[in-house]
Coordinates of C-alpha atoms (C1' of nucleotides) in Angstrom, one line a residue:
Chain V
X579 CA 79.4 102.1 79.7
X580 CA 78.5 104.9 77.4
X581 CA 79.1 107.3 80.2
X582 CA 81.8 109.7 79.6
X583 CA 83.3 108.8 82.8
X584 CA 84.3 105.4 81.7
X585 CA 87.7 104.7 80.4
X586 CA 88.5 101.1 80.8
X587 CA 86.8 100.2 83.8
X588 CA 85.4 103.7 84.8
X589 CA 86.8 106.3 87.0
X590 CA 89.2 103.8 88.7
X591 CA 90.5 106.6 91.0
X592 CA 87.2 107.4 92.6
X593 CA 86.2 103.8 92.6
X594 CA 89.3 103.0 94.5
X595 CA 88.8 105.8 97.2
X596 CA 85.2 104.4 97.5
X597 CA 86.4 101.0 98.0
X598 CA 89.2 102.0 100.3
X599 CA 86.6 103.9 102.5
X600 CA 84.5 100.6 102.9
X601 CA 87.7 98.6 103.9
X602 CA 88.5 101.3 106.4
X603 CA 85.1 101.4 107.7
X604 CA 85.4 97.4 108.2
X605 CA 88.8 97.7 109.8
X606 CA 89.8 101.0 111.4
X607 CA 93.4 100.2 111.7
X608 CA 93.4 100.7 107.8
X609 CA 95.5 97.6 107.4
X610 CA 94.1 96.8 104.1
X611 CA 96.4 95.8 101.5
X612 CA 96.4 97.4 97.7
X613 CA 95.8 94.0 96.5
X614 CA 92.8 93.4 98.4
X615 CA 91.7 96.8 97.2
X616 CA 92.3 95.9 93.5
X617 CA 90.6 92.5 94.1
X618 CA 87.6 94.2 95.3
X619 CA 87.7 96.4 92.2
X620 CA 88.4 93.4 89.7
X621 CA 91.5 95.1 88.6
X622 CA 95.1 94.1 88.7
X623 CA 96.7 95.6 91.8
X624 CA 99.3 97.4 89.8
X625 CA 96.5 99.6 88.1
X626 CA 96.1 101.6 91.1
X627 CA 99.5 103.0 90.6
X628 CA 98.4 104.8 87.6
X629 CA 96.2 106.9 89.8
X630 CA 98.2 107.0 93.2
X631 CA 102.0 107.1 93.4
X632 CA 102.1 104.8 96.4
X633 CA 99.9 103.5 99.2
X634 CA 100.6 106.7 101.2
X635 CA 99.2 108.8 98.3
X636 CA 95.9 106.9 98.2
X637 CA 95.7 107.3 101.9
X638 CA 96.3 111.0 101.6
X639 CA 93.4 111.2 99.0
X640 CA 91.1 109.4 101.3
X641 CA 92.1 111.8 104.0
X642 CA 91.5 114.7 101.8
X643 CA 87.9 113.4 101.3
X644 CA 87.3 112.9 104.8
X645 CA 88.3 116.4 105.6
X646 CA 86.1 117.8 102.9
X647 CA 83.2 115.8 104.4
X648 CA 84.0 116.9 107.9
X649 CA 84.0 120.6 106.7
X650 CA 80.5 120.3 105.3
X651 CA 79.4 118.4 108.6
X652 CA 80.8 121.2 110.8
X653 CA 79.8 124.3 108.5
X654 CA 76.3 124.8 110.0
X655 CA 77.7 124.7 113.6
X656 CA 76.2 127.7 115.2
X657 CA 78.4 127.7 118.4
X658 CA 81.3 126.0 120.0
X659 CA 79.1 123.3 121.7
X660 CA 77.3 122.3 118.4
X661 CA 80.7 122.2 116.8
X662 CA 82.3 120.1 119.3
X663 CA 79.5 117.6 119.3
X664 CA 79.5 117.5 115.5
X665 CA 83.1 117.0 115.6
X666 CA 83.2 114.1 118.0
X667 CA 80.2 112.4 116.4
X668 CA 81.9 112.6 113.1
X669 CA 85.0 110.8 114.6
X670 CA 82.9 108.3 116.3
X671 CA 80.8 107.5 113.2
X672 CA 83.6 106.7 111.0
X673 CA 86.7 105.9 113.4
X674 CA 88.7 104.4 110.5
X675 CA 88.3 107.5 108.2
X676 CA 89.1 109.6 111.2
X677 CA 92.3 107.7 112.1
X678 CA 93.4 108.1 108.5
X679 CA 92.8 111.7 108.4
X680 CA 94.6 112.4 111.6
X681 CA 97.3 109.7 110.8
X682 CA 99.0 111.8 108.1
X683 CA 101.9 113.5 109.1
X684 CA 102.8 117.2 108.7
X685 CA 105.0 116.8 105.5
X686 CA 102.4 114.4 103.9
X687 CA 99.8 116.8 104.2
X688 CA 101.6 119.5 102.7
X689 CA 102.8 117.4 99.9
X690 CA 99.3 116.7 98.8
X691 CA 97.7 119.8 97.6
X692 CA 93.8 118.7 97.9
X693 CA 94.6 117.3 101.3
X694 CA 96.3 120.6 102.4
X695 CA 93.3 122.5 101.0
X696 CA 90.7 120.4 102.8
X697 CA 92.4 120.6 105.9
X698 CA 92.6 124.4 105.7
X699 CA 88.9 124.4 104.9
X700 CA 88.0 122.7 108.1
X701 CA 90.3 125.3 110.0
X702 CA 88.4 128.0 108.2
X703 CA 85.1 126.6 109.3
X704 CA 86.5 126.2 112.9
X705 CA 87.4 129.8 113.1
X706 CA 83.9 130.8 112.0
X707 CA 82.3 128.6 114.6
X708 CA 84.8 129.1 117.6
X709 CA 86.4 132.3 117.5
X710 CA 85.2 135.6 118.8
X711 CA 84.6 137.8 115.7
X712 CA 86.2 140.8 117.0
X713 CA 89.3 139.4 118.7
X714 CA 92.8 139.5 117.4
X715 CA 94.1 136.8 115.3
X716 CA 96.2 135.3 118.2
X717 CA 93.2 135.0 120.5
X718 CA 91.0 133.5 117.7
X719 CA 93.6 131.0 117.0
X720 CA 93.9 129.9 120.5
X721 CA 90.0 129.7 121.0
X722 CA 90.0 127.3 117.9
X723 CA 92.8 125.3 119.2
X724 CA 91.3 124.9 122.7
X725 CA 88.3 123.2 121.5
X726 CA 90.0 121.3 118.7
X727 CA 92.5 119.9 121.1
X728 CA 89.8 118.9 123.7
X729 CA 87.7 117.1 120.9
X730 CA 90.8 115.5 119.3
X731 CA 92.4 114.5 122.6
X732 CA 89.1 113.0 123.9
X733 CA 88.8 110.8 120.8
X734 CA 92.4 109.7 120.8
X735 CA 92.2 108.8 124.5
X736 CA 88.9 107.1 124.2
X737 CA 90.4 104.8 121.3
X738 CA 93.4 104.1 123.2
X739 CA 91.1 103.1 126.2
X740 CA 92.5 105.5 128.5
X741 CA 89.5 107.3 129.6
X742 CA 86.9 104.5 130.0
X743 CA 84.0 107.0 129.0
X744 CA 80.7 105.8 127.8
X745 CA 80.5 105.6 124.2
X746 CA 78.0 107.0 121.6
X747 CA 75.9 110.1 122.4
X748 CA 76.7 110.1 125.9
X749 CA 80.4 110.2 125.2
X750 CA 79.8 113.4 123.1
X751 CA 77.8 115.0 125.9
X752 CA 80.4 114.0 128.5
X753 CA 83.2 115.7 126.4
X754 CA 81.1 118.9 126.3
X755 CA 80.7 118.7 130.0
X756 CA 84.3 118.4 130.6
X757 CA 85.1 121.2 128.0
X758 CA 82.8 123.4 129.9
X759 CA 80.3 123.8 127.2
X760 CA 76.9 123.0 128.2
X761 CA 75.3 119.9 126.4
X762 CA 71.9 121.5 125.2
X763 CA 69.0 119.6 123.6
X764 CA 69.7 120.8 120.0
X765 CA 73.1 119.3 120.1
X766 CA 71.5 115.8 120.4
X767 CA 71.3 113.9 117.4
Chain K
X1009 CA 128.9 85.8 130.5
X1010 CA 129.0 84.6 134.0
X1011 CA 126.2 86.8 134.9
X1012 CA 123.1 85.1 136.1
X1013 CA 121.0 87.1 133.6
X1014 CA 122.8 85.4 130.7
X1015 CA 120.8 82.5 129.0
X1016 CA 122.2 82.1 125.4
X1017 CA 122.6 85.7 124.2
X1018 CA 121.5 87.3 127.5
X1019 CA 118.2 88.8 128.3
X1020 CA 117.0 88.6 124.8
X1021 CA 113.5 90.3 125.8
X1022 CA 115.1 93.4 127.5
X1023 CA 117.7 93.6 124.9
X1024 CA 114.9 93.4 122.3
X1025 CA 112.9 96.2 124.0
X1026 CA 116.0 98.3 124.1
X1027 CA 116.5 97.9 120.6
X1028 CA 113.1 98.5 119.6
X1029 CA 113.2 101.8 121.5
X1030 CA 116.3 102.8 119.4
X1031 CA 114.5 101.9 116.0
X1032 CA 111.5 103.8 117.2
X1033 CA 113.3 106.7 118.2
X1034 CA 115.1 106.9 114.8
X1035 CA 111.8 106.3 113.0
X1036 CA 108.7 107.6 114.9
X1037 CA 106.3 105.7 112.6
X1038 CA 107.4 102.6 114.2
X1039 CA 107.6 100.8 110.9
X1040 CA 110.6 98.8 111.9
X1041 CA 110.4 95.2 111.0
X1042 CA 111.1 92.3 113.4
X1043 CA 114.0 91.1 111.1
X1044 CA 115.8 94.3 111.3
X1045 CA 115.3 94.1 115.1
X1046 CA 116.7 90.8 115.2
X1047 CA 119.5 91.6 113.0
X1048 CA 120.4 94.4 115.3
X1049 CA 120.5 91.9 118.2
X1050 CA 122.5 89.3 116.1
X1051 CA 120.0 86.8 116.5
X1052 CA 117.4 84.7 114.3
X1053 CA 114.4 86.8 113.7
X1054 CA 112.5 83.7 115.0
X1055 CA 113.9 84.0 118.4
X1056 CA 112.1 87.1 119.3
X1057 CA 109.0 84.9 119.2
X1058 CA 110.3 83.1 122.3
X1059 CA 109.6 86.3 124.1
X1060 CA 106.7 88.1 122.5
X1061 CA 103.7 86.2 121.0
X1062 CA 103.8 88.5 117.8
X1063 CA 104.7 91.9 116.6
X1064 CA 101.8 93.6 118.6
X1065 CA 102.9 92.0 121.9
X1066 CA 106.3 93.4 121.4
X1067 CA 104.8 96.9 120.7
X1068 CA 102.7 96.4 124.0
X1069 CA 105.7 95.6 125.9
X1070 CA 107.5 98.7 124.6
X1071 CA 104.4 100.8 125.5
X1072 CA 104.4 99.4 129.0
X1073 CA 107.8 100.6 129.5
X1074 CA 107.0 104.1 128.1
X1075 CA 104.1 104.5 130.4
X1076 CA 106.2 103.4 133.4
X1077 CA 108.8 106.0 132.3
X1078 CA 105.9 108.5 131.9
X1079 CA 104.4 107.9 135.3
X1080 CA 108.0 108.4 136.8
X1081 CA 108.5 111.7 134.9
X1082 CA 105.0 113.0 136.0
X1083 CA 105.0 111.8 139.6
X1084 CA 106.9 114.9 141.0
X1085 CA 104.4 117.4 139.2
X1086 CA 103.1 119.6 142.0
X1087 CA 100.4 121.1 140.1
X1088 CA 98.2 120.9 137.0
X1089 CA 100.7 123.3 135.0
X1090 CA 103.8 121.3 135.9
X1091 CA 102.0 118.1 135.0
X1092 CA 100.9 119.3 131.7
X1093 CA 104.3 120.8 130.9
X1094 CA 106.1 117.6 131.9
X1095 CA 103.5 115.4 129.9
X1096 CA 103.9 117.6 126.6
X1097 CA 107.7 117.5 126.9
X1098 CA 107.7 113.8 127.3
X1099 CA 105.8 113.3 124.1
X1100 CA 108.0 116.0 122.2
X1101 CA 111.0 114.3 123.4
X1102 CA 110.2 110.8 122.6
X1103 CA 107.7 111.1 119.6
X1104 CA 108.1 107.6 118.3
X1105 CA 107.6 106.2 121.9
X1106 CA 104.4 108.2 122.5
X1107 CA 103.1 107.2 119.4
X1108 CA 103.6 103.5 120.3
X1109 CA 102.1 104.2 123.7
X1110 CA 98.9 105.9 122.4
X1111 CA 98.7 103.6 119.3
X1112 CA 97.4 100.5 121.2
X1113 CA 93.9 99.9 121.2
X1114 CA 91.7 99.5 124.2
X1115 CA 91.5 95.6 123.9
X1116 CA 95.3 95.3 123.4
X1117 CA 95.9 97.2 126.5
X1118 CA 93.5 95.2 128.6
X1119 CA 95.1 91.9 127.1
X1120 CA 98.5 92.7 128.3
X1121 CA 98.6 92.9 132.0
X1122 CA 102.0 94.9 132.5
X1123 CA 100.7 97.5 129.9
X1124 CA 97.3 97.8 131.7
X1125 CA 99.2 98.2 135.1
X1126 CA 101.4 100.7 133.7
X1127 CA 98.5 102.8 132.2
X1128 CA 96.8 102.7 135.3
X1129 CA 99.7 104.0 137.2
X1130 CA 99.8 106.9 135.0
X1131 CA 96.2 107.6 135.8
X1132 CA 96.7 107.4 139.5
X1133 CA 99.6 110.0 139.2
X1134 CA 97.4 112.0 137.1
X1135 CA 94.7 112.1 139.8
X1136 CA 97.1 113.1 142.4
X1137 CA 98.6 115.8 140.5
X1138 CA 95.3 117.1 138.7
X1139 CA 92.3 116.5 140.9
X1140 CA 90.9 118.3 143.8
X1141 CA 91.5 116.3 146.9
X1142 CA 87.9 116.8 148.7
X1143 CA 85.9 116.6 145.5
X1144 CA 83.8 113.5 144.5
X1145 CA 84.9 111.0 142.1
X1146 CA 83.1 112.1 138.8
X1147 CA 84.5 115.6 139.2
X1148 CA 88.1 114.5 139.9
X1149 CA 87.8 112.1 137.0
X1150 CA 86.6 115.2 134.7
X1151 CA 89.5 117.4 136.0
X1152 CA 92.0 114.8 135.0
X1153 CA 90.4 114.1 131.7
X1154 CA 90.3 117.8 130.9
X1155 CA 94.0 118.3 131.1
X1156 CA 94.9 115.0 129.6
X1157 CA 92.5 115.6 126.6
X1158 CA 94.2 119.1 126.1
X1159 CA 97.5 117.7 126.2
X1160 CA 97.0 114.6 124.1
X1161 CA 95.1 116.6 121.7
X1162 CA 97.6 119.3 121.3
X1163 CA 100.3 116.6 120.7
X1164 CA 98.2 114.7 118.0
X1165 CA 97.2 117.9 116.3
X1166 CA 100.8 119.3 116.2
X1167 CA 102.1 115.9 114.8
X1168 CA 99.4 116.1 112.2
X1169 CA 100.4 119.6 111.3
X1170 CA 97.1 120.8 111.9
X1171 CA 98.0 123.6 114.7
X1172 CA 101.2 125.0 113.2
X1173 CA 102.6 125.7 116.6
X1174 CA 106.0 126.4 117.5
X1175 CA 107.9 123.5 118.7
X1176 CA 110.0 122.7 121.7
X1177 CA 109.5 124.5 124.8
X1178 CA 107.5 127.3 123.3
X1179 CA 105.2 124.7 122.2
X1180 CA 104.5 123.5 125.9
X1181 CA 104.1 127.1 127.0
X1182 CA 101.6 127.8 124.2
X1183 CA 99.7 124.7 125.3
X1184 CA 99.7 125.9 128.8
X1185 CA 98.4 129.3 127.8
X1186 CA 95.6 127.8 125.8
X1187 CA 94.7 125.5 128.6
X1188 CA 94.4 128.4 131.0
X1189 CA 97.1 127.4 133.1
X1190 CA 99.8 130.0 133.4
X1191 CA 103.4 129.0 132.3
X1192 CA 105.5 130.0 135.4
X1193 CA 109.3 129.9 135.3
X1194 CA 109.6 126.6 137.2
X1195 CA 107.8 124.8 134.4
X1196 CA 110.7 125.7 132.1
X1197 CA 113.4 123.2 131.5
Chain A
dA1088 C1' 92.9 106.5 59.6
dC1089 C1' 96.9 107.1 62.6
dT1090 C1' 99.6 108.4 66.3
dC1091 C1' 100.0 109.1 71.1
dA1092 C1' 99.2 109.4 75.7
dA1093 C1' 96.4 107.2 79.3
dT1094 C1' 95.1 103.4 81.4
dG1095 C1' 95.2 98.4 82.6
dT1096 C1' 98.0 93.5 82.7
dA1097 C1' 101.5 90.2 83.5
dT1098 C1' 105.4 88.9 85.8
dC1099 C1' 108.8 89.7 88.8
dC1100 C1' 111.5 91.0 93.2
dA1101 C1' 113.1 91.7 97.8
dG1102 C1' 111.3 92.0 102.3
dT1103 C1' 107.6 90.8 105.8
dG1104 C1' 105.1 88.4 110.0
dG1105 C1' 104.5 84.1 111.0
dA1106 C1' 104.6 78.6 111.4
dT1107 C1' 106.9 74.3 111.7
dA1108 C1' 110.7 71.3 112.9
dC1109 C1' 114.7 71.0 114.8
dA1110 C1' 119.1 72.0 117.7
dT1111 C1' 121.4 73.4 121.8
dA1112 C1' 122.1 74.8 126.5
dA1113 C1' 120.5 75.5 131.3
dT1114 C1' 117.9 73.6 135.2
dC1115 C1' 115.9 70.4 138.0
dC1116 C1' 115.2 66.0 140.0
dA1117 C1' 116.4 61.0 140.6
Chain F
dT1037 C1' 126.3 62.7 139.2
dG1038 C1' 123.8 62.4 135.2
dG1039 C1' 119.7 62.0 132.2
dA1040 C1' 115.5 64.1 131.2
dT1041 C1' 113.1 68.4 130.8
dT1042 C1' 112.3 72.8 129.5
dA1043 C1' 113.8 77.4 127.9
dT1044 C1' 115.9 79.3 124.4
dG1045 C1' 117.7 80.0 119.6
dT1046 C1' 118.2 78.4 114.5
dA1047 C1' 116.9 76.7 109.9
dT1048 C1' 113.8 76.7 106.7
dC1049 C1' 109.5 77.4 104.7
dC1050 C1' 105.1 80.1 103.4
dA1051 C1' 101.7 83.3 101.9
dC1052 C1' 101.5 87.9 101.2
dT1053 C1' 103.0 92.7 100.7
dG1054 C1' 104.3 97.2 98.2
dG1055 C1' 106.6 98.2 94.5
dA1056 C1' 109.3 97.8 89.6
dT1057 C1' 109.7 96.9 84.6
dA1058 C1' 107.9 95.5 80.4
dC1059 C1' 104.2 95.1 77.6
dA1060 C1' 99.2 95.3 75.8
dT1061 C1' 95.0 97.8 75.0
dT1062 C1' 92.1 101.4 74.6
dG1063 C1' 90.3 106.1 73.9
dA1064 C1' 91.2 110.9 71.9
dG1065 C1' 92.9 114.3 69.0
dT1066 C1' 94.7 115.4 64.8

DNA sequence: ACTCAATGTATCCAGTGGATACATAATCCA
DNA sequence: TGGATTATGTATCCACTGGATACATTGAGT
């Protein structure tokens, strides 16, 4: 451990988020305990509280990461169809992470600066990909929301088993079809 | 307690769901404990297990009730706009209940017959209100899903603070506008 | 070298969901 | 009618959780 990053056990905050991501990937309900997380890291469970005020703060940190990753995934989207396909695939690929991201409430997001920033970044990317360049702000905002609502709604209803859609790529294509966005070849994985 | 419904403390199963609904209304995160619920009912916390296999079963029962109530609320909807407005208002009026309803997972819904039936009832009502009578099944299904996705997505994004929309009636109207369904006078409360 | 803040540990606590064993009351059937 | 049976509720226990308090250790800056 000659690395500069190492304190006692290394960069525990980062390691904790890494481990939390794994636990969430294993169990999308994110019902993991701080103790199991600490055990996974070989550390006293109380050590985590040096980096995260409480469990919610840890989840907020994980959510912030997720939104940053989502923004990076969506950034190259050249049009609404590509955006929506990429968005839906992200949520399907990492259902636990997506649940953590969208499970925070408004106040929790605003109380956590990095998370707020990460969400705003996604909004900015969405505006680029979805909104008509010349239009006024209200119109642009509505254009973004329409696509986002459809995508987020589809994911939520799918998870709750209310739609009974096919899963995987076919799901993304079906959502595009319903949204009125043609599912073109380049949108396939 | 000469009433036929009374056993020891009355119809505990129903009373438990009533009390749970209150607790969820107070705290939409539905983080209430079975013990607080039992205390509210003046009963040993273990008594609840005579009526519900576990905490999840109790939530499933509450969700089933919610969907039945939702179906009744939506049934009179004469057109998609009215349907969507009523749906959004239901979710805003009872955010905790709506979260419990949509928080169950696919397997949990199917494992609970009354819940499954209640969800199917809502789907039937939605088909009536949203789908073109003569169209083929796939088209009808997609018509339903489009509206439902928009409504559910809007509610979810609003709760997560990602849309920053106005709340209350203005929220419902804005969602209708985004969905491309005119907000007419009769949709107002 | 010495101090101090950052980090990690040890130990405790009240509260939780759930299990097992037992008590009581309502119903059913001889 | 009355005794057995079953539904319901209680008492008590358990492992586990998030979090608090007190203390130990380590690295960094002077």
